[in-house]
Amino acid sequence: MATMRKKTQVSFVIRDEEERRHKNGVSSLQLDPIQGRLYSAGRDGIIRVWHTGGGTQDRYIQSMEHHTDWVNDIVLCCGGKNLISASSDTTVKVWNAPKGFCMSTLRTHKDYVRTLAYAKDKEQVASAGLDRAIFLWDVNTLTALTASNNTVTTSSLVGNKESIYSLAMNPPGTILVSGSTEKVLRVWDPRNCSRLMKLKGHADNVKALVVSRDGSQCVSGSSDGTIKLWSLSQQRCVSTIRVHSEAVWALLATENFTHIISGGRDRLVIITELRDPDNFMIVCEETAPILKLCFTADQQSVWVATSDSDIRCWKLPPLNSLHSDMYNQNNYNTNNVYQTQPQHHIAGGRAIKHYTVLNGKRHILTKDTANNVVLYDVLKACKVEDLGEVDYEEEVKKRFKMIYVPNWFNVDLKTGMLTIHLGQDETDCFSAWVSAKEAGLTTEMDQKVNFGALLLQALLEHWSHPNRVNEGGQKVIGNNFFNVPLHTPLIFSEVGGRTLYRLQVGDAGGETESNLLMETVPSWVVDVAIEMAAPKLNKLPFYLLPHSSCQSKQDRQKKDRLVANDFIQCRKVAEHVVEKIVGGGDVNGASAGKNSEDSVNDSPEERVELLCCDQVLDPNMDLRTVRHFIWKSSVEFTLHYRVLKQ
Amino acid sequence: MPVNSLLENKKGVEKPKLSLSLNRNNASNLRKENKPASLKIFIWPDSKNNKENKPAKRSLKDTYNNTLQAAKKLKPLTDVPKVQECELVVEVPLGNFAMLNGHHPSDNQYGGSAQWKAPIATLSNLGNTCFLNSVLYTLRYAPQFVHNLHHLVSDLSRVEQKLGSIRLKSSSLGRSAAGLAASGTRSWSSKDLLSLGQADTSATKSKIQIATEKLHETYLSLRVAESKCLHSGADAAPEPYAADSFLAALREVNSTFEGNRQQDAHELLVCILDSIRETCRALSARALRLQLQENGDSNGIGRQPTLVDGDGGKTLGNFRKSWKKRKEVKVNEKRNSPSEERPPSPDPEKDERARPGWDFVADDFEGTMVVRTMCLECEAVTEKAQAVCELCVPVSDEDATDESFRSACLSSEYLRDQNKYWCERCLRYNEARRSVAYSRLPRLLVLQLKRFSGGMEKITRHAPTPLLMPCFCEPCARRAPDQEPAHKYILWAVIMHLGQTLTGGHYVAYARDSSQADTKCEREGGGDASAANSGSSFMRTLFNRPRPSPAGCTANECCVPRPRPEACWLACDDDLVKPISNEEFEDLLSAEPKMRSAATPYLLFYVKSEVG
């Protein structure tokens, strides 16, 4: 199994223990009218639950965390008992909605799961995405899944030729419609999985769909900017509504299918009468493209989710007022909107949009959507300092140090939070050896530590692995220097692909977690994090020559090819020169090796100086830094030495 | 294409030794080269019978002529003397422009002795140089190409003359002042100075420039050959011209063309166009220098040339940039009102065209390709524009339609599955749609059929070659379906490739000789007195001298092909060039290749034409 599997990538997220605000856009909304709760699916990978009741200052209830990528769609089912979510981590998850924990994960999709549809009367959910497949799920079966009873049969609807971006079912579950980049609507009967028809008419991707209760009508919103009303019984487009100036991404139909509320890239929420599209009104203008619309319990207002992290509630105009000439005289005159102030506002947080990995390959400077600059420590998986609204470029410049450390991780900002992907194999992940003293981990001289190894040891220190014993029979835990926050999400995934397992660092001690880790963690990680094997050192070959200004008496003109650890300092090379080349021949004759340190009080760097490209080197500079900043090439790295004192 | 050029040539070069059927009219053309003993018999199709699509009947006289011509070819080749013709004796009345599609009443004018009244110069094969000849023929009949080349070369020589004289002047000045102070003992004779000046000019004359001049010389010689033939009055075809001096110059520029191997005609075309473009740049730089120097002279030493409207002080790079900007604006204006007529008064484009060193290659052959990528999540579009010289079109598997070039050029694809697009706004990999369009298509559109892509085997599949093609540049494509595009493209030449590989085989060019005498010249004559008068600019006074002669553009007397009685297609196969009727040509294009070695269109040349 291990040999056939793709490479496993270890990742983690640097974040606060509780993230009470959406850190990125909000893709989907669901209302529980009975409990008065609003569920919102975030592109930060977190589903959050909010009080909708008026007067509450802090609406936040809880977070539902288990996805590792954008949550693209959610459906609340079983009268609010369960929630189904679809994510770009390619999974569909089943949640206990009131308690907020993940009950099971469905991994049938092979690409981003983009959309869900729900047939309320049958408790049936359909999922679809960029892998072109549509799966039908019986919610009652899904919620009954346990660790032992974990097989589920699903029917799939095949025939889509391109990526699916939208789905809709009617409550009785007699009609299912899908929208895709194919620009056609495909209609199925989910009861027998038969294809019913294909509706052509849109000129671009179809990203929003609604089906009427009886399944006779359907409304579609497309990236071509139009909304189309289709008669499924007549298999034709009844009318084309052109109220938006850009792509239509969200649709919401009123109870009796008389009006359609739409939103999209032009940031406007517009309500239109389906029978007479001339009767429409701009409800409000949002601050970002609209991703989802959801009625309040009384259907007098809509909750609006956008690609910003805020969620706002806007009052709808009375349906019979649309024909009044007050608001709809000019389509795009946004001064003419019905509401300029939202009824409610759930404030969002800030997404990190820019980052710079500082030269030491340990700290990251970030800038978010509000131009806030924050410094993070990757090694300890925590925030170091909030610098506020300062000049980001200036801060980056200020922190420049002339040191070179190899890359050992990558940064990913897709969720708006810092996700760190460690190097994909032992050579990448363990490439950064540094002095423990310089890393501020110890005061001892000469101790070298490996960033990747230290971090893996800290991330997995709670895993009760049986091999975690040293020669003395004692349990070895962690890296003896530091810990990472217990809430840190730790993610194992296929390289560039699907998530295999996600857990929090502090939960690794549990029995189930330990067993799952045994299956998931690649052996090169176990070797270093559990069995405490030291990663390999990086060797750097170089040539050592006397400088042209230094007349060597001996025949030392031929190139000396040496190999050293890439982190050793020039001081060490100077020592080598003193001991093996200069000292050995000139000062103490044959007994040089033994007595050189006693007989000479001067430190080696005072006796010999090193040069690279005719530049005198700081004895504290390490070889890889010299090669990166001074030699500036990866081949034929050459150093020269010059004797100062005999 | 560079890919094509990588194809290794077989040792023991394959001579273009083949027999082919040019069309269904049984006009066969049997050639066996380098076998002096064999008698060459050329059978001319008799266009009288073409409409009935019957086998050609040959008149005795025709046969006689052809035999005569064939016999002449056996003579050793001599260089055609480059004499300027002194006068134009007969202005052959121009026939009306025959449309490409359909029957033309004056088809019968070919054949018989009439054709010798409009002799056509030919190029001899120098050993596997049919790739060269086919391109030279094509460019010769390219609308306005030779004309523009003529002005480039004549401007160049004028500027060089001027610069040379200035250099002489300034160096003698230098001697009297700085020269005496620095190296006082050394005395320079005027002979020294002269040779110095000459050495300077020849040193600055790059290989590229020489190639451009030799190309012009080739066309000049062809024209001379035609005139000579006409004047001699004999019933003889012009002697084939050997373009060896141009080939030698070309080999200096690009070593790919060394050796007696068959070459990719497309690569040659690119090389020629690049050379001309470089020459334009060099001329533009030199003209600017000249302008600065002239101004310095007239204004006295040490004074900045303030009269040269801002461009003067800038470096060459800036100069070109500012010109580009001006052009860009022009394009935009045009886009806004494609049908609107240009204002009659000062025309910046005309000015630009009259500028010495005007890069007519860029203007005539370059289009602008726009690649747009839209993230399917945020639907933001990123756009990249780049200049493209010729469009490559795959030979499609399906039954191609007339629209196939358009659809092949305007492609749209999805980036998805394992090939997702990194969206800088979403900061992640998303699906995206990438489309290719052309914001501008050149006046002369070159399409290269990708017959040699992939493996070594040539794709011989038939692809329809439309004689008339609707324009698919963005302003045209964006028009409503009921509206006609603002321009269309008319086929004016085809280079056919015969044989199975790019390194072997044979090239034949078919070019439409639409008389170029009606070419409106922006430079000289043409009754455009207003431009000459209004120009107080130095450039105009320099380059419009001598005053436009009433006869029109000097190119008409120099190197452009002699006007023919009427437009027709010419089949140009090395030293055999003959007019063919529209029907014959169309038959040729529509023929499904039967053999693997059959002739297949490889390069298609279209000229833009405004609709209405």
PDB file of C-alpha atoms in Angstrom, chain A residues 43 69-70 88 111-112 114 130 132 162-163 165 181 183 204 207 223 247 249 265 352-353 412-414, chain B residues 374-381 412 414 416-418 420 422 424-433:
ATOM      1  CA  ARG A  43     -13.593  29.739   2.067  1.00  0.00           C
ATOM      2  CA  ASP A  69      -9.934  23.857   1.820  1.00  0.00           C
ATOM      3  CA  TRP A  70     -12.767  26.108   0.671  1.00  0.00           C
ATOM      4  CA  SER A  88     -12.498  21.865  -2.616  1.00  0.00           C
ATOM      5  CA  ASP A 111     -11.870  16.887  -7.792  1.00  0.00           C
ATOM      6  CA  TYR A 112     -13.268  19.962  -6.049  1.00  0.00           C
ATOM      7  CA  ARG A 114     -18.554  22.536  -6.023  1.00  0.00           C
ATOM      8  CA  LEU A 130     -15.291  19.532 -11.210  1.00  0.00           C
ATOM      9  CA  ARG A 132     -18.179  15.929 -13.704  1.00  0.00           C
ATOM     10  CA  GLU A 162     -17.721  19.194 -18.299  1.00  0.00           C
ATOM     11  CA  SER A 163     -17.192  20.514 -14.799  1.00  0.00           C
ATOM     12  CA  TYR A 165     -20.801  24.356 -11.061  1.00  0.00           C
ATOM     13  CA  THR A 181     -19.171  24.943 -18.317  1.00  0.00           C
ATOM     14  CA  LYS A 183     -23.313  25.911 -21.077  1.00  0.00           C
ATOM     15  CA  ASP A 204     -21.350  30.675 -20.650  1.00  0.00           C
ATOM     16  CA  LYS A 207     -23.421  28.835 -11.719  1.00  0.00           C
ATOM     17  CA  SER A 223     -21.757  33.829 -16.278  1.00  0.00           C
ATOM     18  CA  ALA A 247     -22.181  37.147 -14.303  1.00  0.00           C
ATOM     19  CA  TRP A 249     -23.785  33.630  -9.374  1.00  0.00           C
ATOM     20  CA  ARG A 265     -20.337  39.685  -9.978  1.00  0.00           C
ATOM     21  CA  ILE A 352      -4.046  37.214   4.477  1.00  0.00           C
ATOM     22  CA  LYS A 353      -3.330  38.196   0.884  1.00  0.00           C
ATOM     23  CA  ASP A 412      -0.447  28.593   0.921  1.00  0.00           C
ATOM     24  CA  LEU A 413      -2.942  31.427   1.352  1.00  0.00           C
ATOM     25  CA  LYS A 414      -6.009  29.895  -0.319  1.00  0.00           C
TER      26      LYS A 414
ATOM     27  CA  MET B 374     -10.470  33.823 -17.025  1.00  0.00           C
ATOM     28  CA  CYS B 375     -10.531  32.139 -13.635  1.00  0.00           C
ATOM     29  CA  LEU B 376     -13.861  30.300 -13.489  1.00  0.00           C
ATOM     30  CA  GLU B 377     -14.205  31.078  -9.797  1.00  0.00           C
ATOM     31  CA  CYS B 378     -13.716  34.865  -9.587  1.00  0.00           C
ATOM     32  CA  GLU B 379     -14.138  35.331 -13.358  1.00  0.00           C
ATOM     33  CA  ALA B 380     -11.426  37.955 -13.464  1.00  0.00           C
ATOM     34  CA  VAL B 381      -9.630  38.068 -16.795  1.00  0.00           C
ATOM     35  CA  SER B 412     -10.563  28.561 -26.519  1.00  0.00           C
ATOM     36  CA  TYR B 414     -10.230  25.015 -20.401  1.00  0.00           C
ATOM     37  CA  ARG B 416      -8.697  21.962 -15.566  1.00  0.00           C
ATOM     38  CA  ASP B 417      -8.128  18.577 -13.936  1.00  0.00           C
ATOM     39  CA  GLN B 418      -4.378  18.296 -13.318  1.00  0.00           C
ATOM     40  CA  LYS B 420      -5.577  24.036 -13.235  1.00  0.00           C
ATOM     41  CA  TRP B 422      -3.096  29.594 -10.521  1.00  0.00           C
ATOM     42  CA  GLU B 424      -3.646  35.458  -8.322  1.00  0.00           C
ATOM     43  CA  ARG B 425      -6.860  36.829  -6.925  1.00  0.00           C
ATOM     44  CA  CYS B 426      -8.166  33.608  -5.407  1.00  0.00           C
ATOM     45  CA  LEU B 427      -4.575  32.645  -4.430  1.00  0.00           C
ATOM     46  CA  ARG B 428      -5.222  29.073  -5.461  1.00  0.00           C
ATOM     47  CA  TYR B 429      -5.544  26.711  -8.390  1.00  0.00           C
ATOM     48  CA  ASN B 430      -8.904  27.000 -10.092  1.00  0.00           C
ATOM     49  CA  GLU B 431     -10.361  26.026 -13.395  1.00  0.00           C
ATOM     50  CA  ALA B 432      -9.917  28.644 -16.072  1.00  0.00           C
ATOM     51  CA  ARG B 433     -10.766  29.330 -19.661  1.00  0.00           C
TER      52      ARG B 433
END
